[in-house]
PDB file of C-alpha atoms in Angstrom:
ATOM      1  CA  MET H   1      -9.211  -5.355 -18.173  1.00 43.00           C
ATOM      2  CA  SER H   2      -7.981  -8.504 -19.984  1.00 42.00           C
ATOM      3  CA  LEU H   3      -7.893  -6.450 -23.194  1.00 47.00           C
ATOM      4  CA  LEU H   4      -5.338  -4.146 -21.603  1.00 49.00           C
ATOM      5  CA  LYS H   5      -3.139  -7.063 -20.533  1.00 48.00           C
ATOM      6  CA  ASP H   6      -2.775  -8.030 -24.198  1.00 51.00           C
ATOM      7  CA  ILE H   7      -1.625  -4.559 -25.222  1.00 52.00           C
ATOM      8  CA  SER H   8       2.073  -3.796 -24.963  1.00 53.00           C
ATOM      9  CA  ILE H   9       2.674  -0.278 -23.641  1.00 54.00           C
ATOM     10  CA  GLU H  10       5.792   0.073 -25.779  1.00 56.00           C
ATOM     11  CA  ASN H  11       3.835  -0.757 -28.949  1.00 55.00           C
ATOM     12  CA  ILE H  12       1.071   1.657 -28.066  1.00 51.00           C
ATOM     13  CA  ILE H  13       3.473   4.527 -27.526  1.00 55.00           C
ATOM     14  CA  LYS H  14       5.331   3.885 -30.790  1.00 59.00           C
ATOM     15  CA  MET H  15       2.255   3.659 -33.017  1.00 57.00           C
ATOM     16  CA  PRO H  16       0.055   6.758 -33.441  1.00 59.00           C
ATOM     17  CA  GLU H  17      -2.888   4.663 -34.646  1.00 58.00           C
ATOM     18  CA  ASN H  18      -3.097   3.221 -31.124  1.00 57.00           C
ATOM     19  CA  ALA H  19      -4.046   6.569 -29.599  1.00 59.00           C
ATOM     20  CA  MET H  20      -7.469   5.188 -28.721  1.00 61.00           C
ATOM     21  CA  ALA H  21      -5.865   2.378 -26.721  1.00 58.00           C
ATOM     22  CA  ILE H  22      -3.715   4.958 -24.919  1.00 59.00           C
ATOM     23  CA  ASP H  23      -6.864   6.903 -24.041  1.00 65.00           C
ATOM     24  CA  MET H  24      -8.462   3.697 -22.772  1.00 66.00           C
ATOM     25  CA  ILE H  25      -5.467   2.976 -20.544  1.00 67.00           C
ATOM     26  CA  HIS H  26      -5.591   6.523 -19.174  1.00 64.00           C
ATOM     27  CA  GLU H  27      -9.313   6.171 -18.484  1.00 69.00           C
ATOM     28  CA  VAL H  28      -8.762   2.883 -16.650  1.00 66.00           C
ATOM     29  CA  GLU H  29      -5.912   4.392 -14.641  1.00 67.00           C
ATOM     30  CA  LEU H  30      -8.115   7.362 -13.774  1.00 66.00           C
ATOM     31  CA  ILE H  31     -10.979   5.103 -12.694  1.00 70.00           C
ATOM     32  CA  GLU H  32      -8.608   3.008 -10.565  1.00 64.00           C
ATOM     33  CA  TYR H  33      -7.212   6.192  -9.011  1.00 60.00           C
ATOM     34  CA  VAL H  34     -10.708   7.514  -8.221  1.00 61.00           C
ATOM     35  CA  ILE H  35     -11.718   4.197  -6.638  1.00 69.00           C
ATOM     36  CA  GLU H  36      -8.523   4.226  -4.577  1.00 66.00           C
ATOM     37  CA  ARG H  37      -9.226   7.783  -3.375  1.00 64.00           C
ATOM     38  CA  ILE H  38     -12.832   6.903  -2.477  1.00 67.00           C
ATOM     39  CA  LYS H  39     -11.647   3.931  -0.416  1.00 63.00           C
ATOM     40  CA  ALA H  40      -9.014   6.096   1.296  1.00 59.00           C
ATOM     41  CA  SER H  41     -11.619   8.780   2.040  1.00 77.00           C
ATOM     42  CA  GLU H  42     -13.995   6.207   3.459  1.00 82.00           C
ATOM     43  CA  GLU H  43     -11.254   4.758   5.676  1.00 85.00           C
ATOM     44  CA  GLU H  44     -10.291   8.243   6.839  1.00 88.00           C
ATOM     45  CA  TYR H  45     -13.913   9.137   7.580  1.00 91.00           C
ATOM     46  CA  ASN H  46     -14.406   5.921   9.556  1.00 92.00           C
ATOM     47  CA  LYS H  47     -11.207   6.569  11.506  1.00 95.00           C
ATOM     48  CA  PHE H  48     -12.357  10.116  12.258  1.00 94.00           C
ATOM     49  CA  CYS H  49     -15.805   8.913  13.411  1.00 94.00           C
ATOM     50  CA  ASN H  50     -14.314   6.236  15.649  1.00 96.00           C
ATOM     51  CA  LEU H  51     -11.839   8.672  17.215  1.00 97.00           C
ATOM     52  CA  ALA H  52     -14.494  11.368  17.673  1.00 95.00           C
ATOM     53  CA  GLU H  53     -16.897   8.913  19.301  1.00 95.00           C
ATOM     54  CA  LYS H  54     -14.177   7.610  21.625  1.00 96.00           C
ATOM     55  CA  TRP H  55     -13.129  11.180  22.511  1.00 96.00           C
ATOM     56  CA  LYS H  56     -16.700  12.221  23.281  1.00 94.00           C
ATOM     57  CA  GLU H  57     -17.308   9.139  25.425  1.00 94.00           C
ATOM     58  CA  GLU H  58     -14.050   9.581  27.350  1.00 95.00           C
ATOM     59  CA  THR H  59     -14.656  13.283  28.033  1.00 94.00           C
ATOM     60  CA  LEU H  60     -18.424  13.205  28.532  1.00 92.00           C
ATOM     61  CA  PHE H  61     -18.242  14.106  32.222  1.00 93.00           C
ATOM     62  CA  THR H  62     -15.148  16.316  31.984  1.00 88.00           C
ATOM     63  CA  SER H  63     -15.570  20.042  32.541  1.00 88.00           C
ATOM     64  CA  SER H  64     -11.925  20.990  31.966  1.00 92.00           C
ATOM     65  CA  ILE H  65     -11.311  22.260  28.431  1.00 91.00           C
ATOM     66  CA  SER H  66      -7.608  21.401  28.748  1.00 93.00           C
ATOM     67  CA  GLU H  67      -8.485  17.798  29.637  1.00 94.00           C
ATOM     68  CA  ILE H  68     -10.998  17.609  26.796  1.00 93.00           C
ATOM     69  CA  GLU H  69      -8.437  18.949  24.307  1.00 94.00           C
ATOM     70  CA  SER H  70      -5.547  16.807  25.567  1.00 95.00           C
ATOM     71  CA  ASN H  71      -7.429  13.536  25.128  1.00 96.00           C
ATOM     72  CA  PRO H  72      -5.381  11.119  22.947  1.00 97.00           C
ATOM     73  CA  SER H  73      -8.241  10.600  20.455  1.00 97.00           C
ATOM     74  CA  TYR H  74      -8.702  14.368  20.081  1.00 97.00           C
ATOM     75  CA  LEU H  75      -4.968  14.801  19.507  1.00 97.00           C
ATOM     76  CA  GLU H  76      -4.987  12.017  16.933  1.00 97.00           C
ATOM     77  CA  ILE H  77      -7.795  13.791  15.079  1.00 97.00           C
ATOM     78  CA  ILE H  78      -5.682  16.961  15.039  1.00 97.00           C
ATOM     79  CA  ASN H  79      -2.787  14.930  13.623  1.00 97.00           C
ATOM     80  CA  MET H  80      -5.010  13.804  10.746  1.00 95.00           C
ATOM     81  CA  GLY H  81      -4.760  17.403   9.525  1.00 94.00           C
ATOM     82  CA  LYS H  82      -6.786  19.435   7.063  1.00 94.00           C
ATOM     83  CA  SER H  83      -8.316  16.380   5.428  1.00 92.00           C
ATOM     84  CA  VAL H  84     -10.717  16.029   8.395  1.00 94.00           C
ATOM     85  CA  LEU H  85     -11.837  19.661   8.546  1.00 95.00           C
ATOM     86  CA  SER H  86     -15.079  19.008   6.664  1.00 93.00           C
ATOM     87  CA  TYR H  87     -15.914  16.229   9.154  1.00 94.00           C
ATOM     88  CA  ILE H  88     -15.186  18.520  12.092  1.00 96.00           C
ATOM     89  CA  PHE H  89     -17.344  21.283  10.621  1.00 95.00           C
ATOM     90  CA  GLN H  90     -20.138  18.787  10.012  1.00 93.00           C
ATOM     91  CA  ASP H  91     -20.003  17.781  13.690  1.00 94.00           C
ATOM     92  CA  LEU H  92     -19.747  21.402  14.819  1.00 94.00           C
ATOM     93  CA  LYS H  93     -22.778  22.256  12.690  1.00 92.00           C
ATOM     94  CA  SER H  94     -24.758  19.448  14.323  1.00 91.00           C
ATOM     95  CA  GLY H  95     -24.209  21.071  17.706  1.00 85.00           C
ATOM     96  CA  TYR H  96     -21.074  19.567  19.213  1.00 77.00           C
ATOM     97  CA  ALA H  97     -19.095  22.548  20.414  1.00 75.00           C
ATOM     98  CA  PHE H  98     -15.656  21.556  21.640  1.00 89.00           C
ATOM     99  CA  TRP H  99     -13.861  21.539  18.306  1.00 95.00           C
ATOM    100  CA  PHE H 100     -12.427  25.044  18.647  1.00 96.00           C
ATOM    101  CA  GLY H 101      -8.938  23.966  19.754  1.00 96.00           C
ATOM    102  CA  ALA H 102      -8.686  21.354  17.022  1.00 97.00           C
ATOM    103  CA  LEU H 103      -9.842  23.832  14.388  1.00 97.00           C
ATOM    104  CA  GLU H 104      -7.307  26.406  15.498  1.00 97.00           C
ATOM    105  CA  ASN H 105      -4.528  23.802  15.601  1.00 96.00           C
ATOM    106  CA  ILE H 106      -5.299  22.412  12.159  1.00 97.00           C
ATOM    107  CA  THR H 107      -6.007  25.696  10.359  1.00 97.00           C
ATOM    108  CA  GLY H 108      -3.482  27.881  12.139  1.00 96.00           C
ATOM    109  CA  CYS H 109      -6.039  30.626  12.593  1.00 95.00           C
ATOM    110  CA  ASN H 110      -8.821  31.702  14.902  1.00 97.00           C
ATOM    111  CA  PRO H 111     -11.721  33.578  13.295  1.00 97.00           C
ATOM    112  CA  VAL H 112     -13.558  34.020  16.605  1.00 97.00           C
ATOM    113  CA  LYS H 113     -14.187  37.701  17.250  1.00 97.00           C
ATOM    114  CA  PRO H 114     -12.767  38.895  20.587  1.00 97.00           C
ATOM    115  CA  SER H 115     -16.250  39.891  21.745  1.00 97.00           C
ATOM    116  CA  HIS H 116     -17.487  36.341  21.021  1.00 96.00           C
ATOM    117  CA  ARG H 117     -14.890  34.518  23.121  1.00 94.00           C
ATOM    118  CA  GLY H 118     -16.504  32.505  25.859  1.00 91.00           C
ATOM    119  CA  PHE H 119     -19.885  32.440  24.086  1.00 94.00           C
ATOM    120  CA  VAL H 120     -20.066  28.978  22.548  1.00 92.00           C
ATOM    121  CA  GLU H 121     -22.921  29.728  20.144  1.00 93.00           C
ATOM    122  CA  LEU H 122     -21.197  32.840  18.789  1.00 95.00           C
ATOM    123  CA  MET H 123     -17.837  31.047  18.556  1.00 95.00           C
ATOM    124  CA  THR H 124     -19.549  28.251  16.645  1.00 95.00           C
ATOM    125  CA  GLU H 125     -21.130  30.762  14.238  1.00 96.00           C
ATOM    126  CA  ASP H 126     -17.743  32.407  13.620  1.00 97.00           C
ATOM    127  CA  TRP H 127     -16.093  29.069  12.853  1.00 97.00           C
ATOM    128  CA  LEU H 128     -18.959  27.932  10.632  1.00 96.00           C
ATOM    129  CA  LYS H 129     -18.742  31.190   8.645  1.00 97.00           C
ATOM    130  CA  TRP H 130     -15.001  30.633   8.278  1.00 97.00           C
ATOM    131  CA  GLY H 131     -15.567  27.024   7.184  1.00 96.00           C
ATOM    132  CA  GLU H 132     -18.102  28.091   4.564  1.00 94.00           C
ATOM    133  CA  GLY H 133     -15.813  30.826   3.302  1.00 95.00           C
ATOM    134  CA  HIS H 134     -12.965  28.349   2.903  1.00 94.00           C
ATOM    135  CA  GLY H 135     -15.007  25.589   1.236  1.00 92.00           C
ATOM    136  CA  TYR H 136     -15.187  23.086   4.083  1.00 89.00           C
ATOM    137  CA  ILE H 137     -18.967  23.271   4.458  1.00 88.00           C
TER     138      ILE H 137
END
């Protein structure tokens, strides 16, 4: 990194023989970008897990779907958008079933067959097939 501090960007751009240094700067920028994205993903995943855990705890003894889906933590997960779909599908795959409203809100679609509505296992299968088909699983 100290090597790059000694290199003037203007000089690199003007001199074709410094193409290797330009490549090195691009590689460093790419590495820094990847590290930044990994940290952001990790923070997002942790936020999702904390919200999901809080939501599940707060709705554990609730039988009303509308109450379960109007919980502030659940709504915050929905507001996180498509970036959390793979996390939701992972949880759905592990057997937690009340993600249907969030999935429909985030994706804007509902792949559940009319004959499957009300049958949690079949609804889960339909959503998991959709998630696989769209690259979230």
